[in-house]
Tab-separated table of C-alpha atoms in Angstrom:
chain	number	residue	atom	x	y	z
A	247	UNK	CA	48.877	-13.581	48.205
A	248	UNK	CA	47.994	-11.516	44.134
A	249	UNK	CA	44.561	-14.451	44.381
A	250	UNK	CA	44.186	-13.295	47.962
A	251	UNK	CA	43.661	-9.640	47.310
A	252	UNK	CA	41.989	-10.216	44.205
A	253	UNK	CA	39.405	-11.819	45.415
A	254	UNK	CA	39.292	-9.876	48.775
A	255	UNK	CA	38.373	-6.569	45.668
A	256	UNK	CA	35.373	-7.778	43.994
A	257	UNK	CA	31.925	-8.790	45.971
A	258	UNK	CA	30.900	-12.985	46.806
A	259	UNK	CA	28.236	-14.010	44.722
A	260	UNK	CA	24.703	-14.919	46.568
A	261	UNK	CA	24.248	-17.559	45.015
A	262	UNK	CA	26.681	-20.634	45.394
A	263	UNK	CA	29.355	-20.961	43.267
A	264	UNK	CA	30.189	-24.391	43.840
A	265	UNK	CA	28.006	-25.952	41.209
A	266	UNK	CA	29.335	-24.536	39.156
A	267	UNK	CA	33.648	-24.788	39.773
A	268	UNK	CA	32.145	-28.734	39.972
A	269	UNK	CA	30.940	-28.600	36.391
A	270	UNK	CA	33.906	-26.071	34.745
A	271	UNK	CA	36.497	-29.829	37.506
A	272	UNK	CA	33.744	-32.225	34.959
A	273	UNK	CA	34.058	-30.425	32.159
A	274	UNK	CA	38.634	-29.818	32.261
A	275	UNK	CA	38.668	-33.911	32.281
A	276	UNK	CA	37.226	-33.980	29.441
A	277	UNK	CA	38.884	-31.614	27.578
A	278	UNK	CA	42.309	-33.541	29.491
A	279	UNK	CA	40.294	-36.911	28.399
A	280	UNK	CA	40.615	-36.944	24.560
A	281	UNK	CA	44.618	-35.497	25.051
A	282	UNK	CA	45.213	-38.843	26.331
A	283	UNK	CA	42.667	-41.281	24.415
A	284	UNK	CA	44.941	-41.534	21.985
A	285	UNK	CA	48.771	-42.757	23.482
A	286	UNK	CA	47.652	-46.330	23.377
A	287	UNK	CA	45.567	-46.311	19.884
A	288	UNK	CA	49.016	-44.921	18.011
A	289	UNK	CA	50.056	-48.589	17.541
A	290	UNK	CA	45.985	-49.684	16.554
A	291	UNK	CA	45.841	-46.071	14.006
A	292	UNK	CA	49.076	-47.294	12.662
A	293	UNK	CA	47.797	-51.036	11.706
A	294	UNK	CA	44.276	-49.725	10.727
A	295	UNK	CA	45.243	-46.940	8.960
A	296	UNK	CA	48.152	-48.067	7.057
A	297	UNK	CA	51.051	-45.350	8.658
A	298	UNK	CA	54.035	-45.219	9.904
A	299	UNK	CA	54.344	-44.995	14.154
A	300	UNK	CA	56.554	-41.896	13.205
A	301	UNK	CA	53.081	-40.429	10.751
A	302	UNK	CA	50.692	-41.064	13.855
A	303	UNK	CA	52.134	-40.323	16.660
A	304	UNK	CA	51.260	-36.456	15.256
A	305	UNK	CA	47.641	-37.191	16.070
A	306	UNK	CA	49.223	-36.384	19.668
A	307	UNK	CA	51.234	-33.830	18.718
A	308	UNK	CA	48.596	-31.973	16.690
A	309	UNK	CA	46.495	-31.943	19.650
A	310	UNK	CA	49.250	-30.273	21.799
A	311	UNK	CA	50.333	-28.200	19.463
A	312	UNK	CA	46.539	-26.537	18.646
A	313	UNK	CA	46.256	-26.548	22.330
A	314	UNK	CA	49.229	-24.092	23.141
A	315	UNK	CA	48.730	-21.528	20.361
A	316	UNK	CA	44.225	-21.572	21.497
A	317	UNK	CA	45.160	-21.106	25.421
A	318	UNK	CA	46.571	-18.411	24.776
A	319	UNK	CA	44.124	-16.726	22.811
A	320	UNK	CA	41.456	-17.936	23.342
A	321	UNK	CA	41.923	-16.407	26.545
A	322	UNK	CA	42.498	-13.100	25.318
A	323	UNK	CA	38.610	-14.047	23.562
A	324	UNK	CA	37.212	-14.985	27.320
A	325	UNK	CA	38.463	-10.975	28.203
A	326	UNK	CA	37.227	-9.480	24.861
A	327	UNK	CA	34.337	-11.770	25.060
A	328	UNK	CA	32.851	-13.092	28.173
A	329	UNK	CA	34.579	-16.253	30.021
A	330	UNK	CA	31.447	-18.566	29.359
A	331	UNK	CA	31.027	-17.325	26.151
A	332	UNK	CA	34.147	-19.063	24.632
A	333	UNK	CA	34.434	-21.547	27.209
A	334	UNK	CA	30.402	-22.676	25.447
A	335	UNK	CA	32.638	-22.068	21.778
A	336	UNK	CA	35.197	-24.555	22.847
A	337	UNK	CA	33.345	-27.104	23.966
A	338	UNK	CA	31.770	-27.016	20.891
A	339	UNK	CA	35.399	-27.342	18.397
A	340	UNK	CA	35.476	-30.288	20.667
A	341	UNK	CA	32.499	-31.903	19.509
A	342	UNK	CA	32.557	-31.446	15.417
A	343	UNK	CA	35.911	-32.253	16.261
A	344	UNK	CA	35.287	-35.441	17.848
A	345	UNK	CA	32.628	-36.051	15.293
A	346	UNK	CA	34.896	-35.604	12.266
A	347	UNK	CA	37.110	-37.941	14.260
A	348	UNK	CA	34.863	-40.300	15.115
A	349	UNK	CA	34.143	-41.103	11.334
A	350	UNK	CA	36.878	-40.638	9.733
A	351	UNK	CA	38.952	-43.806	7.866
A	352	UNK	CA	42.204	-42.072	7.157
A	353	UNK	CA	44.502	-40.424	8.763
A	354	UNK	CA	44.608	-36.807	7.618
A	355	UNK	CA	39.953	-37.016	8.741
A	356	UNK	CA	41.728	-38.635	11.396
A	357	UNK	CA	44.275	-35.151	12.885
A	358	UNK	CA	41.112	-32.477	11.461
A	359	UNK	CA	39.574	-33.509	14.209
A	360	UNK	CA	42.564	-33.716	16.182
A	361	UNK	CA	42.855	-30.019	15.506
A	362	UNK	CA	39.433	-29.371	16.303
A	363	UNK	CA	39.116	-31.226	19.552
A	364	UNK	CA	43.019	-29.256	20.356
A	365	UNK	CA	41.316	-25.709	20.869
A	366	UNK	CA	39.590	-27.297	24.381
A	367	UNK	CA	42.726	-27.225	26.160
A	368	UNK	CA	41.823	-23.149	26.920
A	369	UNK	CA	39.103	-23.979	28.587
A	370	UNK	CA	41.530	-24.709	31.590
A	371	UNK	CA	42.876	-21.044	32.079
A	372	UNK	CA	39.037	-19.847	31.078
A	373	UNK	CA	37.819	-21.502	34.356
A	374	UNK	CA	40.438	-20.166	36.510
A	375	UNK	CA	39.083	-17.200	35.532
A	376	UNK	CA	36.407	-17.615	36.400
A	377	UNK	CA	36.538	-19.668	39.596
A	378	UNK	CA	38.840	-16.037	40.760
A	379	UNK	CA	35.616	-14.710	40.343
A	380	UNK	CA	33.407	-16.802	42.160
A	381	UNK	CA	34.376	-18.007	45.048
A	382	UNK	CA	35.520	-16.129	48.169
A	383	UNK	CA	38.929	-15.646	49.279
A	384	UNK	CA	38.905	-18.564	51.669
A	385	UNK	CA	37.723	-21.144	49.161
A	386	UNK	CA	39.650	-20.312	46.093
A	387	UNK	CA	42.958	-21.841	46.665
A	388	UNK	CA	40.471	-25.057	46.784
A	389	UNK	CA	38.588	-24.147	43.875
A	390	UNK	CA	42.012	-23.857	41.694
A	391	UNK	CA	43.111	-26.995	43.483
A	392	UNK	CA	39.908	-29.005	42.177
A	393	UNK	CA	39.581	-27.299	39.003
A	394	UNK	CA	43.940	-28.918	38.291
A	395	UNK	CA	43.006	-32.003	39.938
A	396	UNK	CA	40.646	-32.807	37.752
A	397	UNK	CA	42.219	-32.361	34.756
A	398	UNK	CA	45.026	-34.390	35.768
A	399	UNK	CA	43.040	-37.719	36.497
A	400	UNK	CA	40.632	-36.851	33.069
A	401	UNK	CA	44.380	-37.408	31.604
A	402	UNK	CA	44.785	-41.107	33.144
A	403	UNK	CA	40.849	-41.572	31.886
A	404	UNK	CA	41.316	-41.062	28.308
A	405	UNK	CA	44.069	-43.935	28.877
A	406	UNK	CA	41.116	-46.896	30.229
A	407	UNK	CA	39.072	-45.175	28.526
A	408	UNK	CA	40.885	-46.216	25.636
A	409	UNK	CA	40.973	-49.852	27.037
A	410	UNK	CA	36.800	-49.452	27.593
A	411	UNK	CA	36.050	-49.003	24.128
A	412	UNK	CA	38.933	-52.123	23.551
A	413	UNK	CA	40.507	-50.010	21.263
A	414	UNK	CA	38.217	-48.375	18.414
A	415	UNK	CA	39.457	-45.475	17.408
A	416	UNK	CA	35.479	-44.723	16.129
A	417	UNK	CA	33.903	-45.476	19.575
A	418	UNK	CA	36.522	-43.633	21.447
A	419	UNK	CA	35.361	-40.084	19.282
A	420	UNK	CA	31.680	-40.825	20.345
A	421	UNK	CA	32.087	-41.370	23.259
A	422	UNK	CA	34.393	-38.481	23.868
A	423	UNK	CA	31.459	-36.931	21.458
A	424	UNK	CA	28.437	-36.995	24.201
A	425	UNK	CA	31.069	-36.348	26.957
A	426	UNK	CA	31.375	-32.988	25.580
A	427	UNK	CA	27.773	-32.683	24.939
A	428	UNK	CA	26.886	-33.475	28.985
A	429	UNK	CA	29.357	-30.804	29.447
A	430	UNK	CA	28.751	-27.996	27.588
A	431	UNK	CA	25.134	-28.172	28.848
A	432	UNK	CA	25.708	-28.342	32.512
A	433	UNK	CA	28.222	-24.942	31.927
A	434	UNK	CA	25.415	-23.537	29.307
A	435	UNK	CA	23.219	-23.748	32.410
A	436	UNK	CA	24.923	-23.362	35.551
A	437	UNK	CA	27.646	-21.697	34.919
A	438	UNK	CA	28.509	-18.063	34.842
A	439	UNK	CA	30.353	-15.029	34.210
A	440	UNK	CA	30.738	-12.555	37.404
A	441	UNK	CA	32.999	-9.998	35.620
A	442	UNK	CA	32.563	-8.156	31.974
A	443	UNK	CA	33.951	-8.508	29.125
A	444	UNK	CA	37.052	-5.570	27.365
A	445	UNK	CA	37.919	-4.683	24.623
A	446	UNK	CA	41.233	-5.402	22.694
A	447	UNK	CA	42.312	-7.042	19.789
A	448	UNK	CA	44.014	-10.746	18.942
A	449	UNK	CA	46.692	-10.702	18.423
A	450	UNK	CA	46.644	-13.082	15.223
A	451	UNK	CA	50.262	-12.548	13.985
A	452	UNK	CA	51.653	-14.230	17.264
A	453	UNK	CA	49.370	-16.470	17.363
A	454	UNK	CA	50.911	-17.256	13.248
A	455	UNK	CA	54.192	-16.937	14.028
A	456	UNK	CA	53.879	-19.457	17.259
A	457	UNK	CA	52.765	-22.379	14.914
A	458	UNK	CA	54.893	-21.960	11.884
A	459	UNK	CA	58.270	-22.778	14.677
A	460	UNK	CA	57.119	-25.137	16.912
A	461	UNK	CA	55.454	-26.985	14.263
A	462	UNK	CA	58.922	-26.882	12.464
A	463	UNK	CA	60.436	-28.090	15.709
A	464	UNK	CA	58.592	-30.822	16.669
A	465	UNK	CA	59.272	-31.588	13.046
A	466	UNK	CA	62.409	-31.654	13.321
A	467	UNK	CA	63.131	-34.159	16.135
A	468	UNK	CA	60.744	-36.535	14.734
A	469	UNK	CA	62.477	-36.791	11.516
A	470	UNK	CA	66.020	-36.875	12.273
A	471	UNK	CA	66.508	-39.771	13.554
A	472	UNK	CA	64.733	-41.043	10.329
A	473	UNK	CA	66.153	-37.915	7.877
A	474	UNK	CA	69.707	-37.674	9.509
A	475	UNK	CA	70.615	-35.105	12.726
A	476	UNK	CA	73.363	-33.579	10.745
A	477	UNK	CA	72.022	-34.297	7.226
A	478	UNK	CA	70.844	-30.223	5.849
A	479	UNK	CA	66.796	-31.347	6.138
A	480	UNK	CA	67.027	-31.514	9.935
A	481	UNK	CA	69.464	-28.040	9.605
A	482	UNK	CA	67.599	-26.619	7.907
A	483	UNK	CA	64.094	-26.875	9.668
A	484	UNK	CA	66.031	-26.237	12.926
A	485	UNK	CA	67.147	-23.459	11.554
A	486	UNK	CA	63.670	-22.355	10.428
A	487	UNK	CA	62.108	-22.723	13.820
A	488	UNK	CA	64.935	-20.272	15.073
A	489	UNK	CA	64.635	-18.264	12.957
A	490	UNK	CA	60.423	-18.274	13.487
A	491	UNK	CA	61.035	-18.346	17.002
A	492	UNK	CA	63.513	-14.506	17.228
A	493	UNK	CA	60.972	-12.776	15.380
A	494	UNK	CA	58.164	-14.209	16.804
A	495	UNK	CA	59.718	-12.803	20.792
A	496	UNK	CA	60.788	-10.037	18.481
A	497	UNK	CA	56.838	-8.917	17.788
A	498	UNK	CA	55.398	-10.604	20.775
A	499	UNK	CA	57.429	-7.610	23.141
A	500	UNK	CA	57.013	-5.174	20.051
A	501	UNK	CA	52.493	-5.451	20.520
A	502	UNK	CA	50.362	-4.043	22.623
A	503	UNK	CA	47.909	-6.576	23.055
A	504	UNK	CA	50.292	-9.355	22.759
A	505	UNK	CA	49.640	-13.069	22.789
A	506	UNK	CA	52.747	-13.643	25.493
A	507	UNK	CA	53.760	-11.565	27.932
A	508	UNK	CA	57.495	-12.412	27.829
A	509	UNK	CA	57.716	-10.025	30.912
A	510	UNK	CA	55.194	-13.337	32.603
A	511	UNK	CA	58.020	-16.052	31.502
A	512	UNK	CA	60.468	-15.027	33.420
A	513	UNK	CA	59.065	-12.572	35.615
A	514	UNK	CA	60.627	-13.504	39.091
A	515	UNK	CA	57.192	-14.631	41.276
A	516	UNK	CA	56.550	-17.102	38.282
A	517	UNK	CA	59.347	-18.006	36.284
A	518	UNK	CA	59.453	-21.312	39.414
A	519	UNK	CA	55.792	-21.533	38.348
A	520	UNK	CA	56.299	-21.881	34.651
A	521	UNK	CA	59.294	-24.400	34.527
A	522	UNK	CA	58.219	-26.909	36.244
A	523	UNK	CA	54.839	-26.849	34.636
A	524	UNK	CA	56.452	-27.116	31.348
A	525	UNK	CA	59.113	-29.565	32.685
A	526	UNK	CA	55.886	-31.346	34.417
A	527	UNK	CA	53.740	-31.618	31.145
A	528	UNK	CA	56.681	-32.893	29.567
A	529	UNK	CA	57.831	-35.457	31.549
A	530	UNK	CA	53.835	-36.621	32.011
A	531	UNK	CA	53.616	-36.992	28.456
A	532	UNK	CA	56.855	-38.881	28.405
A	533	UNK	CA	55.912	-41.725	31.669
A	534	UNK	CA	51.937	-42.627	29.769
A	535	UNK	CA	53.402	-42.356	25.685
A	536	UNK	CA	56.589	-44.360	26.496
A	537	UNK	CA	54.506	-47.144	29.201
A	538	UNK	CA	51.669	-47.307	27.240
A	539	UNK	CA	54.170	-48.076	24.263
A	540	UNK	CA	56.410	-50.253	26.512
A	541	UNK	CA	53.493	-52.688	27.526
A	542	UNK	CA	52.351	-52.802	24.157
A	543	UNK	CA	55.369	-54.835	23.008
A	544	UNK	CA	57.753	-57.769	23.160
A	545	UNK	CA	57.941	-57.406	27.139
A	546	UNK	CA	54.291	-57.805	28.284
A	547	UNK	CA	52.270	-58.156	24.913
A	548	UNK	CA	49.736	-56.184	26.820
A	549	UNK	CA	46.526	-55.402	25.253
A	550	UNK	CA	44.728	-51.413	24.763
A	551	UNK	CA	42.392	-52.620	27.515
A	552	UNK	CA	45.066	-53.721	29.862
A	553	UNK	CA	47.147	-50.845	29.160
A	554	UNK	CA	44.781	-48.930	31.013
A	555	UNK	CA	43.947	-50.606	33.489
A	556	UNK	CA	48.219	-50.748	34.125
A	557	UNK	CA	47.827	-46.925	34.552
A	558	UNK	CA	44.256	-47.191	36.251
A	559	UNK	CA	46.591	-46.697	39.811
A	560	UNK	CA	47.429	-43.244	38.439
A	561	UNK	CA	44.397	-42.485	37.333
A	562	UNK	CA	42.899	-43.042	41.049
A	563	UNK	CA	45.977	-41.631	43.160
A	564	UNK	CA	45.037	-38.129	40.441
A	565	UNK	CA	41.481	-38.298	41.884
A	566	UNK	CA	41.666	-39.130	45.375
A	567	UNK	CA	44.496	-36.931	46.389
A	568	UNK	CA	42.334	-33.783	43.825
A	569	UNK	CA	39.421	-34.696	46.812
A	570	UNK	CA	41.691	-33.535	49.151
A	571	UNK	CA	43.097	-30.866	47.695
A	572	UNK	CA	41.739	-27.676	49.199
A	573	UNK	CA	43.479	-29.448	52.686
A	574	UNK	CA	46.639	-29.651	51.786
A	575	UNK	CA	46.791	-25.972	49.500
A	576	UNK	CA	45.295	-24.891	53.385
A	577	UNK	CA	48.366	-26.739	55.115
A	578	UNK	CA	51.434	-26.864	52.463
A	579	UNK	CA	52.791	-23.609	50.161
A	580	UNK	CA	52.219	-24.122	46.976
A	581	UNK	CA	55.636	-24.665	45.972
A	582	UNK	CA	56.801	-26.420	48.622
A	583	UNK	CA	53.642	-29.210	47.157
A	584	UNK	CA	54.543	-29.263	43.475
A	585	UNK	CA	58.138	-29.864	44.037
A	586	UNK	CA	57.344	-32.401	46.453
A	587	UNK	CA	54.789	-34.228	43.470
A	588	UNK	CA	57.956	-33.458	41.164
A	589	UNK	CA	60.469	-35.449	42.875
A	590	UNK	CA	57.862	-38.409	43.096
A	591	UNK	CA	56.892	-38.253	39.652
A	592	UNK	CA	59.984	-38.797	38.879
A	593	UNK	CA	61.036	-41.400	40.688
A	594	UNK	CA	58.670	-43.083	38.771
A	595	UNK	CA	60.452	-42.685	35.687
A	596	UNK	CA	63.251	-43.274	37.445
A	597	UNK	CA	61.776	-46.825	38.986
A	598	UNK	CA	61.305	-48.151	35.445
A	599	UNK	CA	64.711	-47.125	34.039
A	600	UNK	CA	65.846	-50.129	36.536
A	601	UNK	CA	62.274	-52.524	37.339
A	602	UNK	CA	60.241	-53.184	34.093
A	603	UNK	CA	59.984	-56.577	34.061
A	604	UNK	CA	56.888	-57.454	35.156
A	605	UNK	CA	53.376	-56.110	35.361
A	606	UNK	CA	54.162	-55.439	39.467
A	607	UNK	CA	56.980	-52.498	38.099
A	608	UNK	CA	54.516	-50.509	36.095
A	609	UNK	CA	52.095	-50.315	38.968
A	610	UNK	CA	54.684	-49.190	41.457
A	611	UNK	CA	55.586	-46.940	39.122
A	612	UNK	CA	52.174	-45.848	37.690
A	613	UNK	CA	51.123	-45.401	41.136
A	614	UNK	CA	54.078	-42.919	42.007
A	615	UNK	CA	53.253	-40.840	38.549
A	616	UNK	CA	49.919	-40.494	40.166
A	617	UNK	CA	50.605	-39.520	43.173
A	618	UNK	CA	53.144	-37.551	42.398
A	619	UNK	CA	51.312	-35.084	39.396
A	620	UNK	CA	48.219	-35.662	41.444
A	621	UNK	CA	49.962	-33.356	44.410
A	622	UNK	CA	51.878	-30.691	41.877
A	623	UNK	CA	48.576	-29.976	39.581
A	624	UNK	CA	47.031	-29.308	42.805
A	625	UNK	CA	48.811	-26.449	44.018
A	626	UNK	CA	50.261	-25.679	40.544
A	627	UNK	CA	47.972	-23.500	39.529
A	628	UNK	CA	47.947	-21.281	42.658
A	629	UNK	CA	52.312	-21.025	42.801
A	630	UNK	CA	51.530	-19.498	38.966
A	631	UNK	CA	49.493	-16.645	39.839
A	632	UNK	CA	49.450	-16.035	44.051
A	633	UNK	CA	53.209	-14.037	43.823
A	634	UNK	CA	51.263	-11.229	40.948
A	635	UNK	CA	49.273	-8.188	41.013
A	636	UNK	CA	45.604	-9.362	40.911
A	637	UNK	CA	45.529	-8.075	37.676
A	638	UNK	CA	47.827	-9.961	35.978
A	639	UNK	CA	46.774	-13.697	37.609
A	640	UNK	CA	44.510	-14.572	34.220
A	641	UNK	CA	47.935	-14.057	32.491
A	642	UNK	CA	50.089	-16.074	34.478
A	643	UNK	CA	47.619	-18.418	34.989
A	644	UNK	CA	47.235	-18.790	31.181
A	645	UNK	CA	50.985	-18.996	30.334
A	646	UNK	CA	51.052	-21.631	33.077
A	647	UNK	CA	48.918	-23.595	30.827
A	648	UNK	CA	50.502	-22.896	28.276
A	649	UNK	CA	54.032	-23.863	28.484
A	650	UNK	CA	52.809	-27.357	29.865
A	651	UNK	CA	51.086	-27.871	27.109
A	652	UNK	CA	54.060	-27.546	25.336
A	653	UNK	CA	56.184	-29.270	26.594
A	654	UNK	CA	53.771	-31.902	26.933
A	655	UNK	CA	53.426	-31.126	22.507
A	656	UNK	CA	57.028	-32.002	22.907
A	657	UNK	CA	57.204	-35.081	24.341
A	658	UNK	CA	56.336	-37.531	21.181
A	659	UNK	CA	58.158	-35.728	19.444
A	660	UNK	CA	61.558	-36.813	21.519
A	661	UNK	CA	59.852	-40.455	21.903
A	662	UNK	CA	60.034	-41.285	18.050
A	663	UNK	CA	63.972	-39.496	17.612
A	664	UNK	CA	64.808	-41.808	21.003
A	665	UNK	CA	62.894	-44.796	20.081
A	666	UNK	CA	63.960	-44.352	16.104
A	667	UNK	CA	67.724	-44.305	17.219
A	668	UNK	CA	67.176	-47.106	20.327
A	669	UNK	CA	64.724	-49.142	19.089
A	670	UNK	CA	63.550	-52.282	21.884
A	671	UNK	CA	64.018	-52.089	25.353
A	672	UNK	CA	67.166	-49.371	25.760
A	673	UNK	CA	64.943	-47.145	23.826
A	674	UNK	CA	62.599	-47.616	26.276
A	675	UNK	CA	64.706	-47.120	29.628
A	676	UNK	CA	65.956	-43.028	27.945
A	677	UNK	CA	62.425	-42.138	27.387
A	678	UNK	CA	61.641	-42.703	31.629
A	679	UNK	CA	65.430	-41.827	32.482
A	680	UNK	CA	64.036	-39.098	30.350
A	681	UNK	CA	60.914	-38.504	32.163
A	682	UNK	CA	62.966	-38.669	35.419
A	683	UNK	CA	64.675	-36.125	34.729
A	684	UNK	CA	62.488	-33.514	33.731
A	685	UNK	CA	60.668	-34.635	37.065
A	686	UNK	CA	63.770	-34.124	38.602
A	687	UNK	CA	64.365	-30.726	37.169
A	688	UNK	CA	60.844	-29.504	38.119
A	689	UNK	CA	61.162	-30.513	41.556
A	690	UNK	CA	64.180	-28.348	41.618
A	691	UNK	CA	62.759	-24.903	40.138
A	692	UNK	CA	59.794	-26.320	41.968
A	693	UNK	CA	61.485	-25.752	46.021
A	694	UNK	CA	64.333	-23.247	44.494
A	695	UNK	CA	61.889	-20.147	43.720
A	696	UNK	CA	59.077	-21.017	46.212
A	697	UNK	CA	61.893	-20.491	48.634
A	698	UNK	CA	63.066	-17.273	46.894
A	699	UNK	CA	59.244	-15.863	46.785
A	700	UNK	CA	58.811	-16.770	50.308
A	701	UNK	CA	62.033	-14.725	51.306
A	702	UNK	CA	61.551	-11.540	48.954
A	703	UNK	CA	57.737	-11.620	50.188
A	704	UNK	CA	59.003	-11.779	54.211
A	705	UNK	CA	61.714	-8.998	53.522
A	706	UNK	CA	58.568	-6.659	51.680
A	707	UNK	CA	56.234	-7.172	54.976
A	708	UNK	CA	59.159	-7.067	56.840
A	709	UNK	CA	59.561	-3.262	55.150
């Protein structure tokens, strides 16, 4: 594997690296908490801020959009100025954003806070880069697996946290502030950079163009039901997104140090992980947001705390699986784990299409979702980098995180579009069906490309 080769080429540090890895895993889980904690609060925000559901859904979407752009941009800053320094900077933005959101009494200020919070998503690929630098080769898969799986655990924990604060978004963001401060202190004292900082220039033009076309795309998707799918406004915004996306691709192909390396998006060794990651991110937020909205509706009339309890099995399974991530990675191929986990996560959505009348149905689905995402996330980081050259490891990990976040960012807009066209139970059945389809497609890409890459590796070894 490329990651093994990369690790073999450096000296293993004499200092025990695992406290730093554990701290980074904690920080990654805090980063995931802020992404999902607002999901069960959307109906409450709609009422307290006197805004439409489509408007308050941007408190989730905008954070994910910023995350999608910040992930490759701050990853590049990590290479230029040092990963530890940029991780601390991202955590500082999370703290500031959490404070602004905690004191916000209007939707615009809450969105400002969520924008700043979104930058912390870059912590995951930066942390993977640090782990790659400090762990010996026989422990690398375990380290990456722990980081990936605890990220999923943190995402589930965000939903539970929203319930524990009884739907009080001010208290929620104060708790996020406290967790972020704790994580920052631990990172400051326990995490060290072993790789030297490099030079280069950030691709700010690529970042700006990426923001424009993503915002335009999601705006058209979320407002299409309101404006009319064939209206001039909807078609015009879709056209704007398409034109700017084309310009973005052309810019990225010509700049010396692009925000996103287009060749890596279609690299034979990474494309399976790339597509699977994007679909898993999309399916995860479709399921989480869909379940939250459905159980708070007329069918079950759940409180925010009950939403967290419904999702508790998902969180617990992710945590348990993260503890066994190393053993799983040593026994099974990464692609097989991603494919199996994706299929199980898809089965959760399929279950809810046909069975959603009582609490037991929801608990079965969230259990399946936790098992599937826990298994997938434990192996996704390894699958993304195991078939690239050592010097491409950080780029491949960053792109994998980027597409997962970009996939998740579209979920809120898609749900808003579906429910605007098909309100009530029938609309949620479509939401869960789309999540099931995303899981099935992710499994197919993981299995097919996993097999192709194994065959290619075997052929190269014979030659």
